[in-house]
């Protein structure tokens, strides 16, 4: 895990409105249609009718839900079936919202600035008596391997605290005792951070219906 400091830029400034609180995020996770598709399309740079909305988990626990705003990027990708046949499928780009949870500012920072946090995650998994031993070992190895490639860049002037994570191109946000993550899957990875920040601004400005 590598932690980087960034001063940010004046053009990348997202302030938290006085009226914003966790209810705004909960409403979005329960009802993603509450966010304007026109605004999402504007961020994506595509026509509104191309935007599709998916809720990847309907759990009553909002922290386990993930919402994707997806659109075809005009390309195709090839996949092979189990019997060896090759299929051509439309390729998609997406912006997502997930991992919404209540958390303290200190604990949020620890996730991205402390090596001890990764070790604690591994310890919790391997010491969990309810988790299969082989599965726990495999999951712990996966966390450790991912940590080797992770880079976190602290962004100034975005919410209270924000971290940009590569190589997955995700933006982690802390605002008023709540954290959430913006995921990106874009053809032009150079625009990922900018579009993620634009989505944060849209979320902050999204009124509760």
Short mmCIF file of C-alpha atoms in Angstrom, two decimals, residues 16-117:
data_model
loop_
_atom_site.label_atom_id
_atom_site.label_comp_id
_atom_site.label_asym_id
_atom_site.label_seq_id
_atom_site.Cartn_x
_atom_site.Cartn_y
_atom_site.Cartn_z
CA UNK A 16 -20.66 19.77 1.52
CA UNK A 17 -24.00 21.63 1.58
CA UNK A 18 -25.29 22.55 5.03
CA UNK A 19 -28.42 20.44 4.49
CA UNK A 20 -26.61 17.28 3.46
CA UNK A 21 -26.68 14.23 5.75
CA UNK A 22 -26.66 10.44 5.56
CA UNK A 23 -30.37 10.38 4.69
CA UNK A 24 -29.48 11.76 1.26
CA UNK A 25 -27.24 8.76 0.56
CA UNK A 26 -29.69 6.24 2.01
CA UNK A 27 -32.44 7.62 -0.23
CA UNK A 28 -30.21 7.27 -3.30
CA UNK A 29 -29.23 3.69 -2.42
CA UNK A 30 -32.86 2.72 -1.88
CA UNK A 31 -34.13 4.64 -4.89
CA UNK A 32 -31.40 5.30 -7.48
CA UNK A 33 -34.01 6.86 -9.77
CA UNK A 34 -33.99 9.80 -7.36
CA UNK A 35 -30.82 10.98 -9.14
CA UNK A 36 -31.41 12.71 -12.45
CA UNK A 37 -30.48 10.52 -15.42
CA UNK A 38 -29.99 13.73 -17.39
CA UNK A 39 -27.29 14.82 -14.93
CA UNK A 40 -25.64 11.39 -15.02
CA UNK A 41 -25.66 11.50 -18.83
CA UNK A 42 -24.08 14.94 -18.70
CA UNK A 43 -21.24 13.62 -16.54
CA UNK A 44 -20.85 10.54 -18.76
CA UNK A 45 -20.94 12.61 -21.94
CA UNK A 46 -23.66 10.50 -23.59
CA UNK A 47 -27.34 10.82 -24.48
CA UNK A 48 -29.77 10.34 -21.58
CA UNK A 49 -31.52 7.35 -23.17
CA UNK A 50 -28.24 5.40 -23.11
CA UNK A 51 -28.03 5.48 -19.30
CA UNK A 52 -29.17 2.26 -17.60
CA UNK A 53 -29.52 2.00 -13.81
CA UNK A 54 -28.73 -1.22 -11.94
CA UNK A 55 -29.04 -2.06 -8.26
CA UNK A 56 -26.60 -4.92 -7.66
CA UNK A 57 -27.86 -5.80 -4.20
CA UNK A 58 -31.32 -5.32 -2.68
CA UNK A 59 -30.18 -6.03 0.88
CA UNK A 60 -31.97 -4.16 3.65
CA UNK A 61 -28.47 -3.26 4.81
CA UNK A 62 -27.73 -0.19 2.67
CA UNK A 63 -23.98 -0.59 3.21
CA UNK A 64 -24.10 -3.77 1.11
CA UNK A 65 -25.87 -2.15 -1.83
CA UNK A 66 -24.15 -0.98 -4.99
CA UNK A 67 -25.75 1.16 -7.69
CA UNK A 68 -24.39 1.32 -11.23
CA UNK A 69 -25.13 3.91 -13.89
CA UNK A 70 -24.08 2.12 -17.07
CA UNK A 71 -23.94 2.90 -20.80
CA UNK A 72 -22.66 1.19 -23.94
CA UNK A 73 -19.33 2.63 -25.11
CA UNK A 74 -19.84 1.57 -28.74
CA UNK A 75 -17.20 -1.16 -28.58
CA UNK A 76 -17.46 -4.92 -28.33
CA UNK A 77 -15.60 -7.47 -26.26
CA UNK A 78 -15.06 -11.18 -26.84
CA UNK A 79 -15.69 -13.88 -24.25
CA UNK A 80 -15.35 -17.63 -24.49
CA UNK A 81 -18.02 -19.99 -23.23
CA UNK A 82 -17.24 -23.21 -21.36
CA UNK A 83 -17.55 -25.18 -24.58
CA UNK A 84 -15.00 -22.95 -26.31
CA UNK A 85 -17.35 -20.81 -28.37
CA UNK A 86 -16.51 -17.13 -28.75
CA UNK A 87 -19.24 -14.56 -28.16
CA UNK A 88 -19.22 -10.88 -29.06
CA UNK A 89 -20.87 -8.65 -26.47
CA UNK A 90 -21.37 -4.91 -26.21
CA UNK A 91 -18.83 -3.28 -23.90
CA UNK A 92 -20.04 -0.89 -21.21
CA UNK A 93 -18.74 1.98 -19.12
CA UNK A 94 -20.13 2.80 -15.71
CA UNK A 95 -20.12 5.01 -12.64
CA UNK A 96 -21.15 3.47 -9.36
CA UNK A 97 -22.04 4.32 -5.75
CA UNK A 98 -21.53 1.93 -2.87
CA UNK A 99 -20.05 1.10 0.55
CA UNK A 100 -22.24 3.67 2.32
CA UNK A 101 -21.70 3.45 6.07
CA UNK A 102 -21.50 5.41 9.29
CA UNK A 103 -17.90 5.84 10.41
CA UNK A 104 -15.74 8.20 12.42
CA UNK A 105 -13.33 10.53 10.66
CA UNK A 106 -10.36 8.89 12.38
CA UNK A 107 -11.40 5.36 11.38
CA UNK A 108 -12.00 6.48 7.81
CA UNK A 109 -8.49 7.94 7.57
CA UNK A 110 -6.97 4.80 9.10
CA UNK A 111 -8.31 2.72 6.21
CA UNK A 112 -6.12 4.59 3.73
CA UNK A 113 -3.18 5.85 5.76
CA UNK A 114 -2.40 3.00 8.15
CA UNK A 115 -0.67 -0.28 7.29
CA UNK A 116 -2.06 -1.63 10.56
CA UNK A 117 -5.59 -1.45 9.13
#
